[in-house]
PDB file of C-alpha atoms in Angstrom:
ATOM      1  CA  MET A  61      -2.897  25.653  -5.697  1.00 64.00           C
ATOM      2  CA  ASN A  62      -4.337  24.105  -8.849  1.00 82.00           C
ATOM      3  CA  GLU A  63      -7.218  21.647  -8.616  1.00 81.00           C
ATOM      4  CA  THR A  64      -5.242  18.626  -9.824  1.00 77.00           C
ATOM      5  CA  LEU A  65      -2.538  19.065  -7.190  1.00 77.00           C
ATOM      6  CA  ARG A  66      -5.146  19.656  -4.494  1.00 74.00           C
ATOM      7  CA  SER A  67      -6.940  16.502  -5.603  1.00 75.00           C
ATOM      8  CA  ILE A  68      -3.752  14.430  -5.521  1.00 78.00           C
ATOM      9  CA  LEU A  69      -2.741  15.700  -2.073  1.00 81.00           C
ATOM     10  CA  ALA A  70      -6.196  15.259  -0.571  1.00 76.00           C
ATOM     11  CA  GLY A  71      -6.844  11.939  -2.289  1.00 77.00           C
ATOM     12  CA  THR A  72      -3.601  10.375  -1.069  1.00 80.00           C
ATOM     13  CA  ALA A  73      -3.851  11.732   2.503  1.00 80.00           C
ATOM     14  CA  GLY A  74      -4.876   8.303   3.791  1.00 81.00           C
ATOM     15  CA  LEU A  75      -1.628   6.892   2.430  1.00 86.00           C
ATOM     16  CA  ASP A  76       0.255   9.628   4.303  1.00 83.00           C
ATOM     17  CA  ILE A  77      -1.234   8.273   7.518  1.00 89.00           C
ATOM     18  CA  ALA A  78      -0.256   4.718   6.522  1.00 89.00           C
ATOM     19  CA  ALA A  79       3.290   5.907   5.749  1.00 87.00           C
ATOM     20  CA  LEU A  80       3.520   7.658   9.123  1.00 90.00           C
ATOM     21  CA  ALA A  81       2.398   4.476  10.888  1.00 90.00           C
ATOM     22  CA  ALA A  82       4.994   2.498   8.895  1.00 91.00           C
ATOM     23  CA  LEU A  83       7.700   4.977   9.886  1.00 87.00           C
ATOM     24  CA  VAL A  84       6.773   4.726  13.562  1.00 90.00           C
ATOM     25  CA  LEU A  85       6.828   0.916  13.388  1.00 89.00           C
ATOM     26  CA  THR A  86      10.199   0.978  11.613  1.00 85.00           C
ATOM     27  CA  ILE A  87      11.692   3.227  14.286  1.00 87.00           C
ATOM     28  CA  ARG A  88      10.024   1.631  17.315  1.00 84.00           C
ATOM     29  CA  ARG A  89      10.649  -2.028  16.418  1.00 85.00           C
ATOM     30  CA  VAL A  90      13.958  -3.732  15.736  1.00 80.00           C
ATOM     31  CA  PRO A  91      14.321  -6.656  13.362  1.00 83.00           C
ATOM     32  CA  GLY A  92      15.027 -10.245  14.299  1.00 79.00           C
ATOM     33  CA  THR A  93      17.596 -12.439  12.654  1.00 75.00           C
ATOM     34  CA  THR A  94      15.876 -14.254   9.784  1.00 73.00           C
ATOM     35  CA  PRO A  95      13.058 -12.610   7.869  1.00 77.00           C
ATOM     36  CA  ASP A  96      10.637 -15.477   7.213  1.00 85.00           C
ATOM     37  CA  PHE A  97       8.101 -13.172   5.591  1.00 90.00           C
ATOM     38  CA  VAL A  98       9.872 -12.463   2.288  1.00 93.00           C
ATOM     39  CA  ARG A  99       7.885 -15.033   0.261  1.00 94.00           C
ATOM     40  CA  LEU A 100       4.673 -13.659   1.755  1.00 96.00           C
ATOM     41  CA  GLY A 101       5.902 -10.161   0.873  1.00 96.00           C
ATOM     42  CA  TRP A 102       6.343 -11.199  -2.760  1.00 97.00           C
ATOM     43  CA  THR A 103       2.857 -12.741  -2.747  1.00 97.00           C
ATOM     44  CA  THR A 104       1.390  -9.543  -1.315  1.00 98.00           C
ATOM     45  CA  LEU A 105       3.243  -7.503  -3.922  1.00 98.00           C
ATOM     46  CA  ALA A 106       1.960  -9.756  -6.721  1.00 98.00           C
ATOM     47  CA  ILE A 107      -1.611  -9.255  -5.502  1.00 98.00           C
ATOM     48  CA  GLN A 108      -0.943  -5.515  -5.294  1.00 98.00           C
ATOM     49  CA  CYS A 109       0.164  -5.584  -8.939  1.00 98.00           C
ATOM     50  CA  LEU A 110      -3.082  -7.330  -9.942  1.00 98.00           C
ATOM     51  CA  HIS A 111      -4.995  -4.794  -7.863  1.00 98.00           C
ATOM     52  CA  PHE A 112      -3.257  -1.919  -9.645  1.00 98.00           C
ATOM     53  CA  VAL A 113      -4.084  -3.419 -13.060  1.00 98.00           C
ATOM     54  CA  GLU A 114      -7.743  -3.811 -12.054  1.00 98.00           C
ATOM     55  CA  GLU A 115      -7.846  -0.208 -10.830  1.00 97.00           C
ATOM     56  CA  LEU A 116      -6.150   1.071 -13.988  1.00 97.00           C
ATOM     57  CA  LEU A 117      -8.435  -0.819 -16.375  1.00 97.00           C
ATOM     58  CA  ALA A 118     -11.554   0.249 -14.459  1.00 97.00           C
ATOM     59  CA  GLY A 119     -10.664   3.953 -14.187  1.00 96.00           C
ATOM     60  CA  PHE A 120      -9.914   4.211 -10.473  1.00 95.00           C
ATOM     61  CA  GLU A 121      -7.932   7.447 -10.924  1.00 93.00           C
ATOM     62  CA  GLY A 122     -11.066   9.278 -12.012  1.00 91.00           C
ATOM     63  CA  ARG A 123     -13.722   7.521  -9.963  1.00 94.00           C
ATOM     64  CA  PHE A 124     -11.933   7.732  -6.590  1.00 92.00           C
ATOM     65  CA  SER A 125     -11.246  11.455  -6.767  1.00 89.00           C
ATOM     66  CA  LEU A 126     -14.818  12.140  -7.900  1.00 89.00           C
ATOM     67  CA  LEU A 127     -16.136  10.044  -4.999  1.00 90.00           C
ATOM     68  CA  LEU A 128     -14.246  12.432  -2.708  1.00 88.00           C
ATOM     69  CA  GLY A 129     -15.545  15.496  -4.563  1.00 88.00           C
ATOM     70  CA  LEU A 130     -12.139  16.209  -6.079  1.00 87.00           C
ATOM     71  CA  ALA A 131     -10.816  16.722  -9.588  1.00 88.00           C
ATOM     72  CA  PRO A 132      -9.850  13.530 -11.467  1.00 88.00           C
ATOM     73  CA  TRP A 133      -6.215  12.503 -11.234  1.00 90.00           C
ATOM     74  CA  PRO A 134      -4.147  12.410 -14.393  1.00 93.00           C
ATOM     75  CA  LYS A 135      -3.671   8.806 -15.525  1.00 95.00           C
ATOM     76  CA  THR A 136       0.066   9.471 -15.844  1.00 95.00           C
ATOM     77  CA  PHE A 137       0.286  10.416 -12.149  1.00 94.00           C
ATOM     78  CA  PHE A 138      -1.681   7.333 -11.132  1.00 95.00           C
ATOM     79  CA  VAL A 139       0.498   4.984 -13.176  1.00 97.00           C
ATOM     80  CA  LEU A 140       3.818   6.526 -12.107  1.00 97.00           C
ATOM     81  CA  PHE A 141       2.754   6.653  -8.450  1.00 95.00           C
ATOM     82  CA  ASN A 142       1.825   2.979  -8.434  1.00 97.00           C
ATOM     83  CA  LEU A 143       4.816   1.796 -10.451  1.00 98.00           C
ATOM     84  CA  SER A 144       7.138   3.754  -8.170  1.00 97.00           C
ATOM     85  CA  TRP A 145       5.767   2.073  -5.070  1.00 97.00           C
ATOM     86  CA  ILE A 146       5.864  -1.347  -6.727  1.00 98.00           C
ATOM     87  CA  ALA A 147       9.560  -0.770  -7.480  1.00 98.00           C
ATOM     88  CA  ILE A 148      10.237   0.438  -3.927  1.00 97.00           C
ATOM     89  CA  TRP A 149       8.474  -2.592  -2.446  1.00 98.00           C
ATOM     90  CA  ALA A 150      10.376  -4.978  -4.721  1.00 98.00           C
ATOM     91  CA  GLY A 151      13.663  -3.297  -3.780  1.00 97.00           C
ATOM     92  CA  ALA A 152      12.793  -3.627  -0.102  1.00 96.00           C
ATOM     93  CA  LEU A 153      12.074  -7.333  -0.488  1.00 96.00           C
ATOM     94  CA  PHE A 154      15.443  -7.816  -2.196  1.00 94.00           C
ATOM     95  CA  THR A 155      17.341  -5.909   0.513  1.00 93.00           C
ATOM     96  CA  VAL A 156      15.474  -6.616   3.752  1.00 91.00           C
ATOM     97  CA  ARG A 157      18.031  -9.219   4.831  1.00 85.00           C
ATOM     98  CA  ARG A 158      20.728  -6.514   4.778  1.00 86.00           C
ATOM     99  CA  SER A 159      18.925  -3.295   5.667  1.00 86.00           C
ATOM    100  CA  ARG A 160      16.623  -2.285   8.482  1.00 86.00           C
ATOM    101  CA  VAL A 161      15.540   0.685   6.344  1.00 91.00           C
ATOM    102  CA  ALA A 162      13.867  -1.802   3.995  1.00 92.00           C
ATOM    103  CA  LEU A 163      11.318  -2.523   6.709  1.00 94.00           C
ATOM    104  CA  PHE A 164       9.676   0.886   6.218  1.00 95.00           C
ATOM    105  CA  PRO A 165       8.276   0.143   2.747  1.00 97.00           C
ATOM    106  CA  LEU A 166       7.247  -3.353   3.852  1.00 97.00           C
ATOM    107  CA  TRP A 167       5.305  -2.032   6.851  1.00 96.00           C
ATOM    108  CA  PHE A 168       3.743   0.467   4.426  1.00 96.00           C
ATOM    109  CA  LEU A 169       2.845  -2.317   1.974  1.00 98.00           C
ATOM    110  CA  ALA A 170       1.127  -4.300   4.735  1.00 98.00           C
ATOM    111  CA  ILE A 171      -0.814  -1.305   6.069  1.00 97.00           C
ATOM    112  CA  ALA A 172      -1.798  -0.055   2.595  1.00 97.00           C
ATOM    113  CA  ALA A 173      -2.917  -3.563   1.607  1.00 98.00           C
ATOM    114  CA  ILE A 174      -5.143  -3.795   4.685  1.00 98.00           C
ATOM    115  CA  ALA A 175      -6.534  -0.324   3.977  1.00 97.00           C
ATOM    116  CA  ASN A 176      -7.327  -1.340   0.384  1.00 97.00           C
ATOM    117  CA  GLY A 177      -9.083  -4.450   1.647  1.00 98.00           C
ATOM    118  CA  VAL A 178     -11.419  -2.255   3.683  1.00 97.00           C
ATOM    119  CA  ALA A 179     -11.713   0.872   1.520  1.00 96.00           C
ATOM    120  CA  HIS A 180     -12.747  -0.710  -1.778  1.00 97.00           C
ATOM    121  CA  PRO A 181     -15.744  -2.609  -0.376  1.00 98.00           C
ATOM    122  CA  LEU A 182     -16.797   0.557   1.477  1.00 96.00           C
ATOM    123  CA  ALA A 183     -16.491   2.585  -1.735  1.00 96.00           C
ATOM    124  CA  SER A 184     -18.618  -0.021  -3.516  1.00 97.00           C
ATOM    125  CA  VAL A 185     -21.273   0.339  -0.826  1.00 97.00           C
ATOM    126  CA  ALA A 186     -21.105   4.139  -1.203  1.00 95.00           C
ATOM    127  CA  VAL A 187     -21.668   3.981  -4.970  1.00 95.00           C
ATOM    128  CA  ARG A 188     -24.109   1.063  -4.687  1.00 96.00           C
ATOM    129  CA  GLY A 189     -22.209  -1.062  -7.166  1.00 97.00           C
ATOM    130  CA  TYR A 190     -18.800  -2.020  -8.440  1.00 97.00           C
ATOM    131  CA  PHE A 191     -15.957   0.320  -7.555  1.00 97.00           C
ATOM    132  CA  PRO A 192     -12.577  -0.083  -9.304  1.00 97.00           C
ATOM    133  CA  GLY A 193     -10.366  -2.449  -7.305  1.00 97.00           C
ATOM    134  CA  LEU A 194     -13.190  -4.308  -5.570  1.00 98.00           C
ATOM    135  CA  VAL A 195     -12.436  -7.725  -7.066  1.00 98.00           C
ATOM    136  CA  THR A 196      -8.820  -7.912  -5.870  1.00 98.00           C
ATOM    137  CA  ALA A 197      -9.215  -5.861  -2.669  1.00 98.00           C
ATOM    138  CA  PRO A 198     -10.275  -8.726  -0.346  1.00 98.00           C
ATOM    139  CA  ALA A 199      -7.276 -10.899  -1.302  1.00 98.00           C
ATOM    140  CA  LEU A 200      -4.972  -7.892  -0.974  1.00 98.00           C
ATOM    141  CA  GLY A 201      -6.402  -7.016   2.442  1.00 98.00           C
ATOM    142  CA  LEU A 202      -5.986 -10.581   3.676  1.00 98.00           C
ATOM    143  CA  ALA A 203      -2.403 -10.755   2.396  1.00 98.00           C
ATOM    144  CA  GLY A 204      -1.758  -7.443   4.173  1.00 98.00           C
ATOM    145  CA  VAL A 205      -3.040  -8.832   7.473  1.00 98.00           C
ATOM    146  CA  PHE A 206      -0.767 -11.871   7.150  1.00 97.00           C
ATOM    147  CA  LEU A 207       2.234  -9.736   6.166  1.00 97.00           C
ATOM    148  CA  PHE A 208       1.606  -7.333   9.051  1.00 97.00           C
ATOM    149  CA  SER A 209       1.416 -10.198  11.547  1.00 96.00           C
ATOM    150  CA  ARG A 210       4.638 -11.708  10.161  1.00 94.00           C
ATOM    151  CA  LEU A 211       6.385  -8.332  10.430  1.00 95.00           C
ATOM    152  CA  VAL A 212       5.230  -8.027  14.037  1.00 94.00           C
ATOM    153  CA  ALA A 213       6.571 -11.536  14.744  1.00 91.00           C
ATOM    154  CA  PHE A 214       9.876 -10.737  13.025  1.00 89.00           C
ATOM    155  CA  THR A 215      10.448  -7.530  14.982  1.00 87.00           C
ATOM    156  CA  ARG A 216      10.462  -6.665  18.655  1.00 87.00           C
ATOM    157  CA  PRO A 217      10.004  -3.362  20.467  1.00 88.00           C
ATOM    158  CA  ALA A 218      13.130  -1.216  20.487  1.00 80.00           C
ATOM    159  CA  ALA A 219      14.764  -0.478  23.818  1.00 76.00           C
ATOM    160  CA  PRO A 220      13.643   2.892  25.223  1.00 72.00           C
TER     161      PRO A 220
END
């Protein structure tokens, strides 16, 4: 396996865990009748977009992988990965009133936002200074907590 692919797979492993948790929540919880979290979802997505821009301008794709002892990610991968998820999250917000499947990306958005809110300050501590994404991470993490709690309130455990 080449070093770039190994770096991408290892560097995004935390997101795999977040996606698995989102999948479990999507399967194990059934939606209510009126999703009152859509506006909050759009707010969280807007903050995520700002977070992505901060990361991109500050070179996150190189600094994060190096922090983990991995090869730098290609900027093209980083941009396409983020833009793809932004599109998926926007699509989910547009369709959540009609599709239970749309809850998966929204659970993932909430969990990933919370993870960003924790990981960026920790990375800044590790490097003893600014780490790309630090400025927007606290707002993103807080929005993620609110979105997660709204998703929990909107859903209920599925019957066994």
